[in-house]
Amino acid sequence: MATYIVLNLLFLTTVLGVLAWWKLLTFGRVVWATLAVLLVTTIVFDSLLIYLGMFTYPADKILGIRVGLAPIEDLFYALLAGLVVPAIWKGLDRERKV
């Protein structure tokens, strides 16, 4: 069975590759600020939820690198959201202008 990092990397590279192919990726100041906010809030709230015992990660499925209490693999979801949402927005705006 694949570990979280393998699944995350496969999904992230596939999605970002498709978005790059369609020329939808954007990396402006707003995207970087959004990524920072998403990553910080993910670290804070995932750490809190893990501390409260609301969920755990199997040790054999993660690298063991943690930011706060959250495994580094958990940050991929925030990273993906912070890059995909602006790309979708850009694509919708492009369609509207055609």
JSON list of C-alpha atoms in Angstrom, two decimals:
[
{"chain": "A", "resi": 1, "resn": "MET", "atom": "CA", "xyz": [0.00, 0.00, 0.00]},
{"chain": "A", "resi": 2, "resn": "ALA", "atom": "CA", "xyz": [1.24, 3.48, -0.86]},
{"chain": "A", "resi": 3, "resn": "THR", "atom": "CA", "xyz": [2.22, 5.98, 1.77]},
{"chain": "A", "resi": 4, "resn": "TYR", "atom": "CA", "xyz": [0.63, 9.41, 2.05]},
{"chain": "A", "resi": 5, "resn": "ILE", "atom": "CA", "xyz": [3.65, 11.11, 0.50]},
{"chain": "A", "resi": 6, "resn": "VAL", "atom": "CA", "xyz": [3.51, 8.89, -2.60]},
{"chain": "A", "resi": 7, "resn": "LEU", "atom": "CA", "xyz": [-0.20, 9.52, -3.08]},
{"chain": "A", "resi": 8, "resn": "ASN", "atom": "CA", "xyz": [0.22, 13.25, -2.47]},
{"chain": "A", "resi": 9, "resn": "LEU", "atom": "CA", "xyz": [3.12, 13.59, -4.90]},
{"chain": "A", "resi": 10, "resn": "LEU", "atom": "CA", "xyz": [1.35, 11.60, -7.62]},
{"chain": "A", "resi": 11, "resn": "PHE", "atom": "CA", "xyz": [-1.83, 13.64, -7.27]},
{"chain": "A", "resi": 12, "resn": "LEU", "atom": "CA", "xyz": [-0.03, 16.99, -6.92]},
{"chain": "A", "resi": 13, "resn": "THR", "atom": "CA", "xyz": [2.26, 16.47, -9.91]},
{"chain": "A", "resi": 14, "resn": "THR", "atom": "CA", "xyz": [-0.60, 15.22, -12.10]},
{"chain": "A", "resi": 15, "resn": "VAL", "atom": "CA", "xyz": [-2.92, 18.10, -11.27]},
{"chain": "A", "resi": 16, "resn": "LEU", "atom": "CA", "xyz": [-0.22, 20.77, -11.48]},
{"chain": "A", "resi": 17, "resn": "GLY", "atom": "CA", "xyz": [1.08, 19.24, -14.71]},
{"chain": "A", "resi": 18, "resn": "VAL", "atom": "CA", "xyz": [-2.35, 19.46, -16.31]},
{"chain": "A", "resi": 19, "resn": "LEU", "atom": "CA", "xyz": [-2.85, 23.02, -15.09]},
{"chain": "A", "resi": 20, "resn": "ALA", "atom": "CA", "xyz": [0.60, 24.02, -16.39]},
{"chain": "A", "resi": 21, "resn": "TRP", "atom": "CA", "xyz": [-0.18, 22.40, -19.75]},
{"chain": "A", "resi": 22, "resn": "TRP", "atom": "CA", "xyz": [-3.39, 24.47, -19.94]},
{"chain": "A", "resi": 23, "resn": "LYS", "atom": "CA", "xyz": [-1.38, 27.55, -18.85]},
{"chain": "A", "resi": 24, "resn": "LEU", "atom": "CA", "xyz": [-3.63, 28.13, -15.85]},
{"chain": "A", "resi": 25, "resn": "LEU", "atom": "CA", "xyz": [-1.06, 28.22, -13.04]},
{"chain": "A", "resi": 26, "resn": "THR", "atom": "CA", "xyz": [-0.49, 31.62, -11.53]},
{"chain": "A", "resi": 27, "resn": "PHE", "atom": "CA", "xyz": [2.02, 32.66, -8.87]},
{"chain": "A", "resi": 28, "resn": "GLY", "atom": "CA", "xyz": [1.24, 36.29, -8.06]},
{"chain": "A", "resi": 29, "resn": "ARG", "atom": "CA", "xyz": [1.49, 37.96, -4.65]},
{"chain": "A", "resi": 30, "resn": "VAL", "atom": "CA", "xyz": [-2.10, 37.07, -3.80]},
{"chain": "A", "resi": 31, "resn": "VAL", "atom": "CA", "xyz": [-1.45, 33.37, -4.44]},
{"chain": "A", "resi": 32, "resn": "TRP", "atom": "CA", "xyz": [1.69, 33.41, -2.27]},
{"chain": "A", "resi": 33, "resn": "ALA", "atom": "CA", "xyz": [-0.16, 35.22, 0.54]},
{"chain": "A", "resi": 34, "resn": "THR", "atom": "CA", "xyz": [-3.05, 32.76, 0.29]},
{"chain": "A", "resi": 35, "resn": "LEU", "atom": "CA", "xyz": [-0.65, 29.81, 0.41]},
{"chain": "A", "resi": 36, "resn": "ALA", "atom": "CA", "xyz": [1.00, 31.24, 3.52]},
{"chain": "A", "resi": 37, "resn": "VAL", "atom": "CA", "xyz": [-2.35, 31.68, 5.28]},
{"chain": "A", "resi": 38, "resn": "LEU", "atom": "CA", "xyz": [-3.56, 28.22, 4.26]},
{"chain": "A", "resi": 39, "resn": "LEU", "atom": "CA", "xyz": [-0.36, 26.52, 5.37]},
{"chain": "A", "resi": 40, "resn": "VAL", "atom": "CA", "xyz": [-0.22, 28.32, 8.73]},
{"chain": "A", "resi": 41, "resn": "THR", "atom": "CA", "xyz": [-3.88, 27.64, 9.52]},
{"chain": "A", "resi": 42, "resn": "THR", "atom": "CA", "xyz": [-3.47, 24.01, 8.45]},
{"chain": "A", "resi": 43, "resn": "ILE", "atom": "CA", "xyz": [-0.48, 23.60, 10.78]},
{"chain": "A", "resi": 44, "resn": "VAL", "atom": "CA", "xyz": [-2.26, 25.28, 13.70]},
{"chain": "A", "resi": 45, "resn": "PHE", "atom": "CA", "xyz": [-5.60, 23.52, 13.41]},
{"chain": "A", "resi": 46, "resn": "ASP", "atom": "CA", "xyz": [-4.27, 20.10, 12.43]},
{"chain": "A", "resi": 47, "resn": "SER", "atom": "CA", "xyz": [-1.89, 20.26, 15.39]},
{"chain": "A", "resi": 48, "resn": "LEU", "atom": "CA", "xyz": [-4.79, 21.18, 17.65]},
{"chain": "A", "resi": 49, "resn": "LEU", "atom": "CA", "xyz": [-6.99, 18.37, 16.35]},
{"chain": "A", "resi": 50, "resn": "ILE", "atom": "CA", "xyz": [-4.17, 15.83, 16.67]},
{"chain": "A", "resi": 51, "resn": "TYR", "atom": "CA", "xyz": [-3.41, 17.07, 20.19]},
{"chain": "A", "resi": 52, "resn": "LEU", "atom": "CA", "xyz": [-7.09, 16.64, 21.12]},
{"chain": "A", "resi": 53, "resn": "GLY", "atom": "CA", "xyz": [-6.98, 13.08, 19.79]},
{"chain": "A", "resi": 54, "resn": "MET", "atom": "CA", "xyz": [-9.57, 13.68, 17.09]},
{"chain": "A", "resi": 55, "resn": "PHE", "atom": "CA", "xyz": [-7.44, 11.85, 14.53]},
{"chain": "A", "resi": 56, "resn": "THR", "atom": "CA", "xyz": [-4.05, 10.22, 14.13]},
{"chain": "A", "resi": 57, "resn": "TYR", "atom": "CA", "xyz": [-1.81, 9.07, 11.30]},
{"chain": "A", "resi": 58, "resn": "PRO", "atom": "CA", "xyz": [-0.38, 5.55, 11.09]},
{"chain": "A", "resi": 59, "resn": "ALA", "atom": "CA", "xyz": [3.37, 5.83, 11.67]},
{"chain": "A", "resi": 60, "resn": "ASP", "atom": "CA", "xyz": [4.15, 3.44, 8.81]},
{"chain": "A", "resi": 61, "resn": "LYS", "atom": "CA", "xyz": [2.31, 5.64, 6.29]},
{"chain": "A", "resi": 62, "resn": "ILE", "atom": "CA", "xyz": [4.05, 8.97, 6.97]},
{"chain": "A", "resi": 63, "resn": "LEU", "atom": "CA", "xyz": [7.65, 10.14, 6.70]},
{"chain": "A", "resi": 64, "resn": "GLY", "atom": "CA", "xyz": [7.77, 11.16, 10.34]},
{"chain": "A", "resi": 65, "resn": "ILE", "atom": "CA", "xyz": [8.57, 14.80, 9.56]},
{"chain": "A", "resi": 66, "resn": "ARG", "atom": "CA", "xyz": [6.16, 17.01, 11.45]},
{"chain": "A", "resi": 67, "resn": "VAL", "atom": "CA", "xyz": [5.39, 20.69, 11.51]},
{"chain": "A", "resi": 68, "resn": "GLY", "atom": "CA", "xyz": [3.84, 21.22, 14.90]},
{"chain": "A", "resi": 69, "resn": "LEU", "atom": "CA", "xyz": [2.03, 17.93, 15.42]},
{"chain": "A", "resi": 70, "resn": "ALA", "atom": "CA", "xyz": [0.91, 17.67, 11.80]},
{"chain": "A", "resi": 71, "resn": "PRO", "atom": "CA", "xyz": [2.80, 15.36, 9.46]},
{"chain": "A", "resi": 72, "resn": "ILE", "atom": "CA", "xyz": [4.30, 17.18, 6.51]},
{"chain": "A", "resi": 73, "resn": "GLU", "atom": "CA", "xyz": [2.12, 15.14, 4.16]},
{"chain": "A", "resi": 74, "resn": "ASP", "atom": "CA", "xyz": [-0.95, 16.90, 5.52]},
{"chain": "A", "resi": 75, "resn": "LEU", "atom": "CA", "xyz": [0.27, 20.23, 4.14]},
{"chain": "A", "resi": 76, "resn": "PHE", "atom": "CA", "xyz": [-0.13, 19.00, 0.57]},
{"chain": "A", "resi": 77, "resn": "TYR", "atom": "CA", "xyz": [-3.89, 19.51, 0.69]},
{"chain": "A", "resi": 78, "resn": "ALA", "atom": "CA", "xyz": [-3.51, 23.18, 1.60]},
{"chain": "A", "resi": 79, "resn": "LEU", "atom": "CA", "xyz": [-0.78, 23.57, -1.01]},
{"chain": "A", "resi": 80, "resn": "LEU", "atom": "CA", "xyz": [-2.95, 22.02, -3.69]},
{"chain": "A", "resi": 81, "resn": "ALA", "atom": "CA", "xyz": [-5.98, 24.13, -2.77]},
{"chain": "A", "resi": 82, "resn": "GLY", "atom": "CA", "xyz": [-3.91, 27.30, -2.77]},
{"chain": "A", "resi": 83, "resn": "LEU", "atom": "CA", "xyz": [-2.67, 26.59, -6.30]},
{"chain": "A", "resi": 84, "resn": "VAL", "atom": "CA", "xyz": [-5.72, 24.94, -7.87]},
{"chain": "A", "resi": 85, "resn": "VAL", "atom": "CA", "xyz": [-8.41, 27.43, -6.84]},
{"chain": "A", "resi": 86, "resn": "PRO", "atom": "CA", "xyz": [-6.70, 30.43, -8.52]},
{"chain": "A", "resi": 87, "resn": "ALA", "atom": "CA", "xyz": [-6.06, 28.27, -11.60]},
{"chain": "A", "resi": 88, "resn": "ILE", "atom": "CA", "xyz": [-9.74, 27.33, -11.81]},
{"chain": "A", "resi": 89, "resn": "TRP", "atom": "CA", "xyz": [-10.67, 30.98, -11.34]},
{"chain": "A", "resi": 90, "resn": "LYS", "atom": "CA", "xyz": [-8.27, 31.96, -14.15]},
{"chain": "A", "resi": 91, "resn": "GLY", "atom": "CA", "xyz": [-9.74, 29.28, -16.41]},
{"chain": "A", "resi": 92, "resn": "LEU", "atom": "CA", "xyz": [-13.30, 30.41, -15.74]},
{"chain": "A", "resi": 93, "resn": "ASP", "atom": "CA", "xyz": [-12.31, 34.02, -16.41]},
{"chain": "A", "resi": 94, "resn": "ARG", "atom": "CA", "xyz": [-10.64, 32.97, -19.68]},
{"chain": "A", "resi": 95, "resn": "GLU", "atom": "CA", "xyz": [-13.80, 31.14, -20.77]},
{"chain": "A", "resi": 96, "resn": "ARG", "atom": "CA", "xyz": [-15.93, 34.17, -19.92]},
{"chain": "A", "resi": 97, "resn": "LYS", "atom": "CA", "xyz": [-13.78, 36.42, -22.12]},
{"chain": "A", "resi": 98, "resn": "VAL", "atom": "CA", "xyz": [-13.98, 34.11, -25.16]}
]
